[in-house]
Amino acid sequence: MIRLIALRELRSLFVMPSTWFVFAALQFIFAWFFLNALQTFLDFQPQLAQIANAPGVTVIIAAPLFNMVALLLMMLVPMFTMRLIAEERRNQTLALLMSSPISSRHIVLGKFFGLLVFLLALTCSIPLMLYSLAPGTHLDHGLLLGNCIGLLLLTASYVALGLYISSLTAQPIIAALGAVAVLAGLWLADLGASAPGSPWHLASPLHHFRNFNNGLLDSGDAAFFVLFSAAFLLLAMRRIDNNR
Amino acid sequence: MSHATTEITLSARHLTRSFGSQTVIRDISLELKRGEVLGLLGHNGAGKSTTMQMLTGCLLPDDTGTKKCSIEVCGIDLLRHPALAKAHIGYLPETPPLYRELGVDDYLAFAARLRGMQPAKVADALALTKQRCGLTAVGHKIIGTLSKGYQQRVGIAQAIIHQPDVIVLDEPTVGLDPSQIREVRTLIRELGDAHSVILSTHLLGEVVSICDRVEILHRGTLVYSGTTAELDSHGGVAGNLEENFIRLTESQETEAQP
């Protein structure tokens, strides 16, 4: 049942022309950033050759690219999550799901995984672009893997939060603005908090992504993402159950 | 007579529901037998849609504490075992729950699978349902491009595709032209032979032409319950259904505001 709802979500996304337009535009932006970073690396290559223990190509190109995608997704994911439940409520299609022999768990997880698969398809071009450098140079596979895992977990946490906010309202725009506000708020609080042990750092998904971005796999960071996602998914299920 | 004809498919007791401080439904009890078409009649805002939402599990009845509310579908408690009970229900809400960006075939197949139908049986059910609802010609069209009447038919189709025991239709003929209304009424009559149907309407003519039994709802309470023929002669004015309906609802109004 979860798969059925996820597939329906994907199908609805892919029959809309706007999805394809966004898809194409983002590939263009990703490629632009990638080529920009590559150009910077090529420009600085002579200087780097003179430094002992200079940073490699993966650190100079991949890390900033993943960091940029993480920031971009913060703005982008709410645009996709806003539809998930708010629009179903506005178009009264939620009644079809509510009167079917499935529980809120199926609805929430189906929508969560459906959108997650879509976003994976959207971002899978980034490792592919980076691996296009493999024939010409030596890549740091560990750093790339760490970044990919980090980006996956970060996206999952964004989707879970967006899904919960979407379940609170019947207006997709409100859901989008709400999710952007919360995510940007957490990010800015993280940037603004000057004390190193400030709780604001702990609450911000982007702060926990930083270790992955540097190639450090910390189980604490991974646990944060899993707990963050699970908490908001559970809240969304409760919200759907209680809002009857 | 066989046992099946008197089997009770839907039984709701002591339903009450309020939104905020406003009580919309007060202590309603309903019963529906197999092979019966029940009409839920009432003015706008009488609580017809709210009642139907509760019967299909989209809305929970309030727990008032004094009387134990319960909804049973084919003997399964809807409030305790929602997933089991909902498999026996087909529901068309006031606004048909259509994913406008999908094609008719895709949407109906999704609805059938969602209601727990085996994948192997979906193709046959889809063909049969499209034929019953007159949708054969538009199977490949996008729902959003269809006219209101066709969208309403798709809405009815999704409610009956999985052959549910209880079919709940909220104003099924709204937005249809006269010939379509006649087709839909014939379809509902047909459905009423093998399943049980409960439909809401504010049109008296609809009740007369398709319903076996009528429940009249006024301001959240049931004010009348009986067969269509009984309502016809209720209060001695035989053959004057409209007068009887208006008198029933108006007498309640005067009692409520002395």
PDB file of C-alpha atoms in Angstrom, chain A residues 34-116:
ATOM      1  CA  PHE A  34      29.855  22.165 -11.278  1.00  0.00           C
ATOM      2  CA  LEU A  35      31.555  23.748 -14.279  1.00  0.00           C
ATOM      3  CA  ASN A  36      32.213  26.914 -12.272  1.00  0.00           C
ATOM      4  CA  ALA A  37      33.925  24.916  -9.522  1.00  0.00           C
ATOM      5  CA  LEU A  38      35.876  22.964 -12.116  1.00  0.00           C
ATOM      6  CA  GLN A  39      37.042  26.227 -13.729  1.00  0.00           C
ATOM      7  CA  THR A  40      38.168  27.564 -10.349  1.00  0.00           C
ATOM      8  CA  PHE A  41      40.156  24.399  -9.733  1.00  0.00           C
ATOM      9  CA  LEU A  42      41.835  24.586 -13.135  1.00  0.00           C
ATOM     10  CA  ASP A  43      42.721  28.264 -12.591  1.00  0.00           C
ATOM     11  CA  PHE A  44      44.322  27.575  -9.214  1.00  0.00           C
ATOM     12  CA  GLN A  45      45.998  24.313 -10.206  1.00  0.00           C
ATOM     13  CA  PRO A  46      49.470  25.895 -10.744  1.00  0.00           C
ATOM     14  CA  GLN A  47      49.433  27.483  -7.279  1.00  0.00           C
ATOM     15  CA  LEU A  48      48.120  24.291  -5.668  1.00  0.00           C
ATOM     16  CA  ALA A  49      50.983  22.333  -7.205  1.00  0.00           C
ATOM     17  CA  GLN A  50      53.459  24.430  -5.165  1.00  0.00           C
ATOM     18  CA  ILE A  51      51.763  23.759  -1.791  1.00  0.00           C
ATOM     19  CA  ALA A  52      52.797  20.671   0.089  1.00  0.00           C
ATOM     20  CA  ASN A  53      49.769  18.495   0.970  1.00  0.00           C
ATOM     21  CA  ALA A  54      47.418  20.622  -1.143  1.00  0.00           C
ATOM     22  CA  PRO A  55      43.633  19.933  -1.090  1.00  0.00           C
ATOM     23  CA  GLY A  56      42.594  17.516  -3.845  1.00  0.00           C
ATOM     24  CA  VAL A  57      40.134  17.943  -6.655  1.00  0.00           C
ATOM     25  CA  THR A  58      37.284  16.307  -4.716  1.00  0.00           C
ATOM     26  CA  VAL A  59      37.616  18.712  -1.789  1.00  0.00           C
ATOM     27  CA  ILE A  60      37.714  21.749  -4.033  1.00  0.00           C
ATOM     28  CA  ILE A  61      34.921  20.762  -6.402  1.00  0.00           C
ATOM     29  CA  ALA A  62      32.630  18.235  -4.702  1.00  0.00           C
ATOM     30  CA  ALA A  63      32.372  19.692  -1.181  1.00  0.00           C
ATOM     31  CA  PRO A  64      31.227  23.206  -2.263  1.00  0.00           C
ATOM     32  CA  LEU A  65      28.908  21.674  -4.860  1.00  0.00           C
ATOM     33  CA  PHE A  66      27.157  19.458  -2.297  1.00  0.00           C
ATOM     34  CA  ASN A  67      26.976  22.350   0.150  1.00  0.00           C
ATOM     35  CA  MET A  68      25.327  24.517  -2.479  1.00  0.00           C
ATOM     36  CA  VAL A  69      22.824  21.755  -3.351  1.00  0.00           C
ATOM     37  CA  ALA A  70      21.996  21.366   0.354  1.00  0.00           C
ATOM     38  CA  LEU A  71      21.150  25.083   0.560  1.00  0.00           C
ATOM     39  CA  LEU A  72      19.202  24.963  -2.697  1.00  0.00           C
ATOM     40  CA  LEU A  73      17.145  21.997  -1.488  1.00  0.00           C
ATOM     41  CA  MET A  74      16.215  23.950   1.628  1.00  0.00           C
ATOM     42  CA  MET A  75      14.312  26.361  -0.610  1.00  0.00           C
ATOM     43  CA  LEU A  76      13.185  23.751  -3.103  1.00  0.00           C
ATOM     44  CA  VAL A  77      11.870  20.853  -1.032  1.00  0.00           C
ATOM     45  CA  PRO A  78       9.026  22.941   0.504  1.00  0.00           C
ATOM     46  CA  MET A  79       7.802  23.678  -3.035  1.00  0.00           C
ATOM     47  CA  PHE A  80       7.300  19.960  -3.519  1.00  0.00           C
ATOM     48  CA  THR A  81       6.124  19.040  -0.019  1.00  0.00           C
ATOM     49  CA  MET A  82       3.466  21.760   0.051  1.00  0.00           C
ATOM     50  CA  ARG A  83       1.262  19.739  -2.279  1.00  0.00           C
ATOM     51  CA  LEU A  84       1.490  16.450  -0.425  1.00  0.00           C
ATOM     52  CA  ILE A  85      -1.372  16.773   2.026  1.00  0.00           C
ATOM     53  CA  ALA A  86      -2.530  20.399   1.888  1.00  0.00           C
ATOM     54  CA  GLU A  87      -3.524  20.108  -1.755  1.00  0.00           C
ATOM     55  CA  GLU A  88      -5.267  16.785  -1.212  1.00  0.00           C
ATOM     56  CA  ARG A  89      -7.233  18.457   1.529  1.00  0.00           C
ATOM     57  CA  ARG A  90      -8.094  21.462  -0.615  1.00  0.00           C
ATOM     58  CA  ASN A  91      -9.144  19.329  -3.599  1.00  0.00           C
ATOM     59  CA  GLN A  92     -11.064  17.003  -1.251  1.00  0.00           C
ATOM     60  CA  THR A  93      -9.118  14.003  -2.553  1.00  0.00           C
ATOM     61  CA  LEU A  94      -8.035  13.200   0.997  1.00  0.00           C
ATOM     62  CA  ALA A  95     -11.517  11.693   1.468  1.00  0.00           C
ATOM     63  CA  LEU A  96     -10.559   8.938  -0.983  1.00  0.00           C
ATOM     64  CA  LEU A  97      -7.543   8.003   1.128  1.00  0.00           C
ATOM     65  CA  MET A  98      -9.422   8.383   4.409  1.00  0.00           C
ATOM     66  CA  SER A  99     -12.304   6.142   3.333  1.00  0.00           C
ATOM     67  CA  SER A 100      -9.927   3.456   2.022  1.00  0.00           C
ATOM     68  CA  PRO A 101      -8.801   0.494   4.113  1.00  0.00           C
ATOM     69  CA  ILE A 102      -5.397   1.995   4.868  1.00  0.00           C
ATOM     70  CA  SER A 103      -4.033   3.779   7.919  1.00  0.00           C
ATOM     71  CA  SER A 104      -2.408   7.166   8.233  1.00  0.00           C
ATOM     72  CA  ARG A 105       0.940   5.340   8.401  1.00  0.00           C
ATOM     73  CA  HIS A 106       0.488   4.178   4.815  1.00  0.00           C
ATOM     74  CA  ILE A 107      -0.534   7.640   3.644  1.00  0.00           C
ATOM     75  CA  VAL A 108       2.352   9.464   5.296  1.00  0.00           C
ATOM     76  CA  LEU A 109       5.076   6.927   4.455  1.00  0.00           C
ATOM     77  CA  GLY A 110       3.790   6.506   0.894  1.00  0.00           C
ATOM     78  CA  LYS A 111       3.990  10.224   0.287  1.00  0.00           C
ATOM     79  CA  PHE A 112       7.340  10.503   2.057  1.00  0.00           C
ATOM     80  CA  PHE A 113       9.035   7.791   0.009  1.00  0.00           C
ATOM     81  CA  GLY A 114       7.371   8.883  -3.220  1.00  0.00           C
ATOM     82  CA  LEU A 115       8.782  12.382  -2.954  1.00  0.00           C
ATOM     83  CA  LEU A 116      12.128  11.119  -1.670  1.00  0.00           C
TER      84      LEU A 116
END
